[in-house]
Coordinates of C-alpha atoms (C1' of nucleotides) in Angstrom, one line a residue:
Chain D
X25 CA 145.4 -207.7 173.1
X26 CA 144.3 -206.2 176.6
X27 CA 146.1 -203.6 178.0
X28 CA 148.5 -204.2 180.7
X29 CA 147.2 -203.2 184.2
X30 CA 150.0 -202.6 187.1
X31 CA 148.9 -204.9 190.0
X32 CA 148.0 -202.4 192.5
X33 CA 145.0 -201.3 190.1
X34 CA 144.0 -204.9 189.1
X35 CA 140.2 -205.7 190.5
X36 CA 140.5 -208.5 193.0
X37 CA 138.5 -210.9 191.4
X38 CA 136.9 -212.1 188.1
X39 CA 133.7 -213.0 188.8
X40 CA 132.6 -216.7 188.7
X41 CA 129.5 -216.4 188.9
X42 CA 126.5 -215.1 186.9
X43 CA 125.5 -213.2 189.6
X44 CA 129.0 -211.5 189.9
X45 CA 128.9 -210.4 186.5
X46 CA 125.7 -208.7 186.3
X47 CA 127.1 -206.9 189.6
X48 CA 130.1 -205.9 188.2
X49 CA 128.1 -204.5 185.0
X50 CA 125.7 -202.8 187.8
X51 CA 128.6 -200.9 189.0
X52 CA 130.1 -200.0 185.3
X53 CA 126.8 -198.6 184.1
X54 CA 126.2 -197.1 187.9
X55 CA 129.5 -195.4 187.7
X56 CA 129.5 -193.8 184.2
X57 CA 125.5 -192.4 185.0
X58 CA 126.8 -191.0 188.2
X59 CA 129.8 -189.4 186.6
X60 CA 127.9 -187.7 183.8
X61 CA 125.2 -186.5 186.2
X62 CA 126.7 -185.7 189.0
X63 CA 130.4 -185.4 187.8
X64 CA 133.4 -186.8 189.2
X65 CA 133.8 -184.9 191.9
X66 CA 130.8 -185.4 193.1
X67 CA 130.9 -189.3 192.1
X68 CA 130.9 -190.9 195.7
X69 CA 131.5 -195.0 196.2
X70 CA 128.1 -194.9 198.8
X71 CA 126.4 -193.1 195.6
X72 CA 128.0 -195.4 192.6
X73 CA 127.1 -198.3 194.9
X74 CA 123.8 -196.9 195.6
X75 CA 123.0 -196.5 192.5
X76 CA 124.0 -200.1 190.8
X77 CA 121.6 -201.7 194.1
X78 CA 124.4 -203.2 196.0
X79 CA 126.4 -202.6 199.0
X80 CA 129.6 -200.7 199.1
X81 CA 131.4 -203.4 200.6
X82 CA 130.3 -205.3 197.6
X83 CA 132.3 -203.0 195.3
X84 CA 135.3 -203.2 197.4
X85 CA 135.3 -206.9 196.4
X86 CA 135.9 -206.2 193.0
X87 CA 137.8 -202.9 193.4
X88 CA 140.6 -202.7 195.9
X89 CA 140.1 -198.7 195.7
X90 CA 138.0 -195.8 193.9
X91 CA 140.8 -195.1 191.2
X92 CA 140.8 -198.8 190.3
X93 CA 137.3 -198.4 189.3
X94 CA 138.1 -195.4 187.1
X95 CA 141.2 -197.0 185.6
X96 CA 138.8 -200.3 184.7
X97 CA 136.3 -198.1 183.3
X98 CA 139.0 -196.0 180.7
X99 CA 141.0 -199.2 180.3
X100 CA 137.4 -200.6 178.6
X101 CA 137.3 -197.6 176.7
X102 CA 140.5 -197.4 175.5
X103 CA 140.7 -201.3 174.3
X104 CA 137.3 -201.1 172.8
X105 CA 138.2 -197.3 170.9
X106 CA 142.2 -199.1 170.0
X107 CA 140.3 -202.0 168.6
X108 CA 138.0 -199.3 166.1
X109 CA 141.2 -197.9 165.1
X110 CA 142.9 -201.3 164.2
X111 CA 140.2 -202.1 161.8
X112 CA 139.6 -199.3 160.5
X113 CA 143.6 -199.3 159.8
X114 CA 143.3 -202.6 158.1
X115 CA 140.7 -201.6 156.3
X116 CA 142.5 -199.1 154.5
X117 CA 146.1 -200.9 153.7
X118 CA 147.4 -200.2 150.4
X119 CA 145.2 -197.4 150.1
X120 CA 146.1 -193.7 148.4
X121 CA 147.2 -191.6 151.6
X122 CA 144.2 -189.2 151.6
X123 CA 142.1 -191.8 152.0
X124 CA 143.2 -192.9 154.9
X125 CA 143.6 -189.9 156.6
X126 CA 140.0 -189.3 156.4
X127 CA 138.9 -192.8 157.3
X128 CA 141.4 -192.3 160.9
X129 CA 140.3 -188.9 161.9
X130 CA 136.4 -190.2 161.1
X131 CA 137.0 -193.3 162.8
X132 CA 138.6 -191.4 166.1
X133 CA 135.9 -188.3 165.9
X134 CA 132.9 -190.7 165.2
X135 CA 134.0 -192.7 168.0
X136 CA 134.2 -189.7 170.6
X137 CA 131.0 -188.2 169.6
X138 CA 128.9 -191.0 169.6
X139 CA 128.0 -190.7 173.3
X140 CA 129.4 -186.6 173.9
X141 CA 128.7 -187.0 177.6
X142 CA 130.2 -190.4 178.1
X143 CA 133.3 -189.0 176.3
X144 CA 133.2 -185.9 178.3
X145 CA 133.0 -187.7 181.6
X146 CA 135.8 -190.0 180.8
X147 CA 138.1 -187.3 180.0
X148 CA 137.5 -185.8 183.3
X149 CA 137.5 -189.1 185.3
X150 CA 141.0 -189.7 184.1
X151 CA 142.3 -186.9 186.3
X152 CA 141.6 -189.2 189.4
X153 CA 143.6 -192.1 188.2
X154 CA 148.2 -192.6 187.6
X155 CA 147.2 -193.0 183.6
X156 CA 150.1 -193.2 182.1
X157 CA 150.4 -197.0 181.4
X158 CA 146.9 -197.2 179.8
X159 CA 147.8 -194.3 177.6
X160 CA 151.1 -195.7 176.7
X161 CA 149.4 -199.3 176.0
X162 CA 146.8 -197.6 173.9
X163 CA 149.3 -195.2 172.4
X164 CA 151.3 -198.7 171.4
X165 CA 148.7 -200.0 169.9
X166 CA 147.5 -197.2 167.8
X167 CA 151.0 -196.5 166.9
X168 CA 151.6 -199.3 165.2
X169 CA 148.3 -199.6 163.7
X170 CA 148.3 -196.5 161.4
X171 CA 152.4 -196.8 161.1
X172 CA 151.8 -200.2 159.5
X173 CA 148.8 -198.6 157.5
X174 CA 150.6 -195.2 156.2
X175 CA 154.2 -198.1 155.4
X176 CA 151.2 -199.6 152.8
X177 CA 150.2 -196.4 151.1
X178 CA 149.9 -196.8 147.3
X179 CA 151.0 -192.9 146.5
X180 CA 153.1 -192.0 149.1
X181 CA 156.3 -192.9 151.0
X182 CA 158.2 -190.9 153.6
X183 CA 161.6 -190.5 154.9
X184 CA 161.3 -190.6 158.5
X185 CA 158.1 -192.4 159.0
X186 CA 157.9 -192.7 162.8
X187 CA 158.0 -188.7 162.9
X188 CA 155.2 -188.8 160.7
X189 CA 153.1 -191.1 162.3
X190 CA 154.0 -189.6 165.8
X191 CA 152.6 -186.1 164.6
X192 CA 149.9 -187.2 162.6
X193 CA 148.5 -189.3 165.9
X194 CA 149.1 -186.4 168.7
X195 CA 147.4 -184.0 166.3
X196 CA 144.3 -186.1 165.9
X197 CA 144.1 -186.7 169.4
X198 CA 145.0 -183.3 170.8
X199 CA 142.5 -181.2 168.4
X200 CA 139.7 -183.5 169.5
X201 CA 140.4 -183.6 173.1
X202 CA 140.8 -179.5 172.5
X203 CA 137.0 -179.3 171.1
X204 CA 135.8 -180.7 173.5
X205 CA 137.7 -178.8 176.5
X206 CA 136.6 -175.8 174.6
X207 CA 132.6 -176.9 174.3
X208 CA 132.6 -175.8 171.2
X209 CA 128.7 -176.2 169.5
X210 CA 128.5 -179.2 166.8
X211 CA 128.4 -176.7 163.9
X212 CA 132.3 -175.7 164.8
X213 CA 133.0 -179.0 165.9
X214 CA 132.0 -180.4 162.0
X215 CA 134.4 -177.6 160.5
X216 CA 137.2 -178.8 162.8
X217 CA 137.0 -182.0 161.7
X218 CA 136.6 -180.9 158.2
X219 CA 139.5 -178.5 158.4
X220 CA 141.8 -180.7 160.0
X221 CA 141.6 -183.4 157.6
X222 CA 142.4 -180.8 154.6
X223 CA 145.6 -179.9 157.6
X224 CA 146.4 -183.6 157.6
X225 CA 146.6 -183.9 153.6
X226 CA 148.4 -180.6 153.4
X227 CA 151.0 -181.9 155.7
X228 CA 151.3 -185.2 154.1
X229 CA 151.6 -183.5 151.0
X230 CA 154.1 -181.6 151.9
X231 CA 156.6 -183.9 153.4
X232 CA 155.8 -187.7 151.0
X233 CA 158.5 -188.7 148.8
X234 CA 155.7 -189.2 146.0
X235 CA 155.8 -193.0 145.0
X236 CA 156.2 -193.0 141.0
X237 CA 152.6 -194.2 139.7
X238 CA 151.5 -190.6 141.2
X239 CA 151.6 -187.6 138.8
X240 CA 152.2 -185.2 141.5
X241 CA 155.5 -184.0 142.0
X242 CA 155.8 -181.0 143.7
X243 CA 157.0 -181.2 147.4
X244 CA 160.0 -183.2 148.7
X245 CA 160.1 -184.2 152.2
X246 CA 162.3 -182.3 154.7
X247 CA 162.3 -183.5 157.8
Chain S
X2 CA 141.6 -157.8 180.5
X3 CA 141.5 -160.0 183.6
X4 CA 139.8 -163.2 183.4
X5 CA 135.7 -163.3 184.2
X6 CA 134.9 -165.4 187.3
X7 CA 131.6 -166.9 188.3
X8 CA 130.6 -165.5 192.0
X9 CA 131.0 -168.8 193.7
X10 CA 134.0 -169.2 193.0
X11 CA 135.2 -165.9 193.3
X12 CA 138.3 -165.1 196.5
X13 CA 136.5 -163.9 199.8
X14 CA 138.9 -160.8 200.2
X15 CA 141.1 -158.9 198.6
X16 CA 144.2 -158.0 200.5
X17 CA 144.7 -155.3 202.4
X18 CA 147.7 -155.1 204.3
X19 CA 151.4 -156.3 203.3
X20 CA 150.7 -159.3 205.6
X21 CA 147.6 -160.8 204.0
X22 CA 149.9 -160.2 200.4
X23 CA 152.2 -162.5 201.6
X24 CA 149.6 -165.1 202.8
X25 CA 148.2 -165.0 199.7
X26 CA 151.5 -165.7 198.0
X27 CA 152.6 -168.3 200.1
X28 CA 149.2 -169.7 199.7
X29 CA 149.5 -170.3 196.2
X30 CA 152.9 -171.3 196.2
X31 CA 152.7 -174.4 198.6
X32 CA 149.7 -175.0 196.0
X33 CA 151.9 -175.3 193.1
X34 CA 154.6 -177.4 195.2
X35 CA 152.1 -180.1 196.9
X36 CA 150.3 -180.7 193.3
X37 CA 153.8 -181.0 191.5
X38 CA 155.3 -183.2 194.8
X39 CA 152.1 -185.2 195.8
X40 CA 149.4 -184.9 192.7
X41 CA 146.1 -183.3 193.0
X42 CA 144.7 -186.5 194.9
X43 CA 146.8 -186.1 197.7
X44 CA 146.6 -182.4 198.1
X45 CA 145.0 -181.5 201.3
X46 CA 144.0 -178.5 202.8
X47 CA 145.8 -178.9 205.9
X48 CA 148.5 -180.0 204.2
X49 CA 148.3 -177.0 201.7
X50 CA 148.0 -174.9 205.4
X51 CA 151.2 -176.4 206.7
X52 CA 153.5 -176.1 203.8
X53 CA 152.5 -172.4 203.5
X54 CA 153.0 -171.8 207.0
X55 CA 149.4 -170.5 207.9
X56 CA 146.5 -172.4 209.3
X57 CA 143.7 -173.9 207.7
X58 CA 141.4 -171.3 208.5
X59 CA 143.1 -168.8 206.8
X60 CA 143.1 -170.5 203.8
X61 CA 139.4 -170.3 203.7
X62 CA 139.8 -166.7 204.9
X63 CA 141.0 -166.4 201.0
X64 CA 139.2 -168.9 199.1
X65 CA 135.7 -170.2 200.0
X66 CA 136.4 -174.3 199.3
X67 CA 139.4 -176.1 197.8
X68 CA 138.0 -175.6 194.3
X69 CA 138.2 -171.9 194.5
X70 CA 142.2 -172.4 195.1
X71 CA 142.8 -174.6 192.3
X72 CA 140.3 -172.2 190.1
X73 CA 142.6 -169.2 190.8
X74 CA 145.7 -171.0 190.4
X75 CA 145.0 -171.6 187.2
X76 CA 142.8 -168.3 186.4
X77 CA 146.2 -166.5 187.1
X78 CA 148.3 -169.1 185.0
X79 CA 146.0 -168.5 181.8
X80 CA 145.9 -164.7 182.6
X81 CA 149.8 -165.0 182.6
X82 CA 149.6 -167.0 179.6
X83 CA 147.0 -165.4 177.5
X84 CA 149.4 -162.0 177.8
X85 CA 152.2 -163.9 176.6
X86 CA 150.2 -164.9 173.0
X87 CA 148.6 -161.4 172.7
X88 CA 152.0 -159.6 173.0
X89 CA 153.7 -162.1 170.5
X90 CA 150.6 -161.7 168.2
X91 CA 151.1 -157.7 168.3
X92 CA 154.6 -158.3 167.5
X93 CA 154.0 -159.7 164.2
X94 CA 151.3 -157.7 162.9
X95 CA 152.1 -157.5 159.5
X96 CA 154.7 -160.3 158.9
X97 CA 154.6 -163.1 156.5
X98 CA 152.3 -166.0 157.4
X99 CA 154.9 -168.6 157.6
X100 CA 156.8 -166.4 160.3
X101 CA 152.9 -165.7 162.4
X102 CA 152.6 -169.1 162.4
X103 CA 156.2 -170.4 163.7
X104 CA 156.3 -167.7 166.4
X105 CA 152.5 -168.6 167.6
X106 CA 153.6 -172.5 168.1
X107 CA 156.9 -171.4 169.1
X108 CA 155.3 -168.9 172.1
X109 CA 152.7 -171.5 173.1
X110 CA 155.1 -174.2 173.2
X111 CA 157.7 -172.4 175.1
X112 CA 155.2 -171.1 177.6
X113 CA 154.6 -174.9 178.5
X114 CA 157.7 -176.4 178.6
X115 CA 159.0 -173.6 180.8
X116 CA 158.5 -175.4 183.3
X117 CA 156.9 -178.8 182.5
X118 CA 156.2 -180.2 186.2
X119 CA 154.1 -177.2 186.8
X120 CA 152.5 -177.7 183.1
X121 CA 151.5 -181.0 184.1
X122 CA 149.9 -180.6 187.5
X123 CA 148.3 -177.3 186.2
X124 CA 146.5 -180.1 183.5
X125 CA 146.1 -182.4 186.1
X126 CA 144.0 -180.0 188.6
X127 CA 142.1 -178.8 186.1
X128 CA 139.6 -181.6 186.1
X129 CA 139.0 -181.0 190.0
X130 CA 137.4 -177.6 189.1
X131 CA 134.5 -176.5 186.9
X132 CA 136.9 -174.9 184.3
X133 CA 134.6 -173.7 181.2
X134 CA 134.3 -170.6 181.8
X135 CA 138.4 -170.1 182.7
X136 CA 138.8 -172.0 179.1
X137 CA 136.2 -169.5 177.7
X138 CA 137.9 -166.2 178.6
X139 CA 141.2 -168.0 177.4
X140 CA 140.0 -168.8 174.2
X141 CA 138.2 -165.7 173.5
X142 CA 141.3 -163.7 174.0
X143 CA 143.5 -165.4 172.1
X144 CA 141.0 -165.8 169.3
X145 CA 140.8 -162.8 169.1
X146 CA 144.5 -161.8 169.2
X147 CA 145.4 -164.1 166.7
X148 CA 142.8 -163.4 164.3
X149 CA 143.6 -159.7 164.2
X150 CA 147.4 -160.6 163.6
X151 CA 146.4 -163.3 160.5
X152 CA 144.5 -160.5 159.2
X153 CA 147.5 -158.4 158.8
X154 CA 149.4 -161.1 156.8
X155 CA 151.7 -159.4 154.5
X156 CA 151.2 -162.5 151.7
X157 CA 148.1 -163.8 152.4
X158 CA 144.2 -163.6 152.9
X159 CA 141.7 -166.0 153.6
X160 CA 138.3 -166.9 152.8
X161 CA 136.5 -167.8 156.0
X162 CA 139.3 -166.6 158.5
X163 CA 137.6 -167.6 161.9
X164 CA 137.4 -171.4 160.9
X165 CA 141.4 -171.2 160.0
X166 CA 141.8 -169.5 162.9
X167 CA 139.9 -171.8 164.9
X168 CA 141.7 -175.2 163.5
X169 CA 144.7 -173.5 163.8
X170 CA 144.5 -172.3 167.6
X171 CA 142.8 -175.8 168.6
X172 CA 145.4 -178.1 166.8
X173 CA 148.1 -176.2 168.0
X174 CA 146.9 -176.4 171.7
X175 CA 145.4 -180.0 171.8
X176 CA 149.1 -181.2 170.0
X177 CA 151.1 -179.5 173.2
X178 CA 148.6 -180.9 175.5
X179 CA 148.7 -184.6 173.9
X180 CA 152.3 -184.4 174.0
X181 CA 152.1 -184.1 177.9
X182 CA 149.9 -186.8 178.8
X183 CA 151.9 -189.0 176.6
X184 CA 154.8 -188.1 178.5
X185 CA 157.2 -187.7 175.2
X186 CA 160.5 -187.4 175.9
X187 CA 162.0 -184.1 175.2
X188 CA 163.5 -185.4 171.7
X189 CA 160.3 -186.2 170.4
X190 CA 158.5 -183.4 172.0
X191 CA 161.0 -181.2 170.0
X192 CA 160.4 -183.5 166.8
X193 CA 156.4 -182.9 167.3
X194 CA 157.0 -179.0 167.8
X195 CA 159.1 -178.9 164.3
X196 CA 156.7 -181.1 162.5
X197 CA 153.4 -179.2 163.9
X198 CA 155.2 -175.8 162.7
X199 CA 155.1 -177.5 158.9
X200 CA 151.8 -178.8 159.0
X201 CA 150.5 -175.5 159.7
X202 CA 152.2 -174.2 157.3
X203 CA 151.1 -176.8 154.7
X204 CA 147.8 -176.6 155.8
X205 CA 147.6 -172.7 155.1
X206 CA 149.3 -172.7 152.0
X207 CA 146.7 -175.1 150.9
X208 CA 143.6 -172.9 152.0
X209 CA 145.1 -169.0 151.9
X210 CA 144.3 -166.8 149.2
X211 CA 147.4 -165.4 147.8
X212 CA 147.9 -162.0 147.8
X213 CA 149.4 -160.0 144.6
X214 CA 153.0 -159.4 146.0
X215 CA 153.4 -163.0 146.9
X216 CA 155.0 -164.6 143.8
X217 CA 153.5 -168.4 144.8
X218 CA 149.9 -168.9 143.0
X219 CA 149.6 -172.8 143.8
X220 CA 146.7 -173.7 145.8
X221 CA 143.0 -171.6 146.2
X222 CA 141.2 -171.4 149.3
X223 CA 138.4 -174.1 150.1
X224 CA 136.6 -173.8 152.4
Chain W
dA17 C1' 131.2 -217.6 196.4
dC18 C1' 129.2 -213.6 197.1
dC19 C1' 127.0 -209.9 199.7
dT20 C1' 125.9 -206.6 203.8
dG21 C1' 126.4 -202.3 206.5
dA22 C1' 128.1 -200.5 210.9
dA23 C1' 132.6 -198.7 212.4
dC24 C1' 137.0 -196.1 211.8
dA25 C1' 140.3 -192.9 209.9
dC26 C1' 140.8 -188.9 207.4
dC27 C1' 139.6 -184.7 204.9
dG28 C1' 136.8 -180.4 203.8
dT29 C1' 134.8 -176.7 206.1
dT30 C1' 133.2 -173.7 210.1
dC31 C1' 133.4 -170.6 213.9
dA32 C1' 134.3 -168.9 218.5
dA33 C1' 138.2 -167.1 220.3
dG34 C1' 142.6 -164.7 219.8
dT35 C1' 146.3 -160.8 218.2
Chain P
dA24 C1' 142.2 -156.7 209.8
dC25 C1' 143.9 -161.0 210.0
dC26 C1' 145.0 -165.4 212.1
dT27 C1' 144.2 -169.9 215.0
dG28 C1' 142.8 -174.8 215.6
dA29 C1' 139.4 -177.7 217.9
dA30 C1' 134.9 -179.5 216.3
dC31 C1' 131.6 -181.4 212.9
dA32 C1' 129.9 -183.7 208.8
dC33 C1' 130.9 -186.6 205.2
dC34 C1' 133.6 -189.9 202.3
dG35 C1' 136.9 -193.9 201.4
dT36 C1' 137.8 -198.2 203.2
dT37 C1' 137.5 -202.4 206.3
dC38 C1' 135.8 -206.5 208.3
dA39 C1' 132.9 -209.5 211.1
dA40 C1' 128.8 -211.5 210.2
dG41 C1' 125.4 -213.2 207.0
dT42 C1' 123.3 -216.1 202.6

DNA sequence: ACCTGAACACCGTTCAAGT
DNA sequence: ACCTGAACACCGTTCAAGT
């Protein structure tokens, strides 16, 4: 279930002892304060190491480089955030299609404004690091989480499902990653949310080859 | 209608002679080639220097610290950009809805994939500066640019028009920008582009108030 | 098995000197 | 009015020495 990690980011070492562990939480926690206070450009290894009390060489024991301490931090976040998603997928199988829709963009926005500036930070530190296989692990997962779920729906199918899903998931993502590039107060952030669950409906609405229990017959799908 | 720019980061000197044009062009082309060729972590000033074919003091002659550079890279590429929405936006005052909204995606997606290595490092060196208010000015001319062109719909009126205009503008922009860090091929890319054209459209037709000419009465606003 | 911190290479930035 | 490039401070990374 962890996400692949390409060698030349993997830390060195697990840590064996109890010791170890509590540094390498030290230098988690250290990391993600100094990268919301100070920011990521300003996020130096003497500072993170500094700042979880232990000595730079230390962190260069579990981290062969700076990036591979941003890639561990996101990879974290990503497994934990994929895992929210994959319950709350499971959750809703054999659902009616609305209903999941509002319990996956609540699940995703919940989860990214739960801690703003954590979220915020991570979405800036990712800049520093070659991303692209922990968002295409993550994507993977998420994929086939909400594919599987929408497959279950109780009053919908569609015709070309993996279009669906694709669009549905780079939507979600994209408008909350935009709010928050935008800084847009809590108020508009809400009626976002709100609005792009009614867009999410509307779209599925429009392009569901209604299953026969529904009453609703209007749209086909054209894709 | 250029962009606002905090002090700080604002160029030391306007050119003045044909010479210092030239420098400032070559300046921020060797930008634009070492972020696409190397990535924003290995852009370096002197390397920046070399590839334009001036020295590193010049450089600073122009812009006070590396962060200035990137900030004005991308203050012209939203200035650039920005232009391109508002003129497409004048050009359909007082079309149909369905037609504002497929040449609004259509423009901004367009715009990106023009050319999509420079897209990406543009994203990419965004993170290095302190973008908000770039994003601000951005936003605030397009919102305003779109909202006076859904205004004019020909078939359609809505009841709180700056929060459809808001979901609208930050769907349509967090989907392209998803899309790139997900790295979609081309094929799906162009799948996503159709698809987020319909869910607009869905998603309007579900909250516009209908205008007397337009035959449709199906759905009410509800916001 | 884990930690320390001085030492080294490299990068951002400056400034006295040039045309 | 504009350009040069050696010099300085600081940051990422290493490694010999410690517990």
């Amino acid at each position: 279930m962890a996400l692949s990690t390409p060698v030349h980011l993997t830390p060195r070492k697990k840590p064996r002892q109890t010791r170890a562990t509590a540094t390498l939480d030290a230098i988690f926690e250290a990391t993600i304060q100094v990268l919301v206070v100070d920011g990521p450009r300003r996020l130096t290894t003497t500072r993170v190491a500094e700042r979880a009390g232990v000595s730079v060489g230390t962190m260069y024991q579990y981290f062969p480089h700076k990036q591979a301490l941003f890639y561990a931090l996101n990879a974290r976040y990503l497994d934990t955030l994929a895992e929210k998603i994959e319950s709350a997928c499971r959750a809703q199988r054999g659902a009616p299609i609305n209903q999941m829709i509002e319990a996956l963009v609540t699940t995703y926005w919940n989860a990214k404004t739960e801690r703003v500036e954590v979220t915020r930070a991570l979405y800036r530190s990712v800049v520093e690091i070659d991303n692209e296989p922990l968002i295409e692990a993550f994507s993977g997962r998420v994929d086939a989480a909400t594919a599987a779920m929408f497959a279950s729906a109780s009053d919908a199918a569609f015709a070309d499902l993996p279009a669906v899903n694709l669009t549905l998931l780079t939507t979600i993502f994209g408008t909350v990653r935009s709010v928050f590039e935008r800084n847009l107060p809590i108020s508009e952030g809400q009626a976002v949310h709100r609005q792009l669950v009614l867009m999410c409906i509307a779209y599925l609405e429009a392009v569901k080859i209604p299953s026969p229990r529904h009453k609703d017959g209007s749209a086909t799908g054209e894709l």
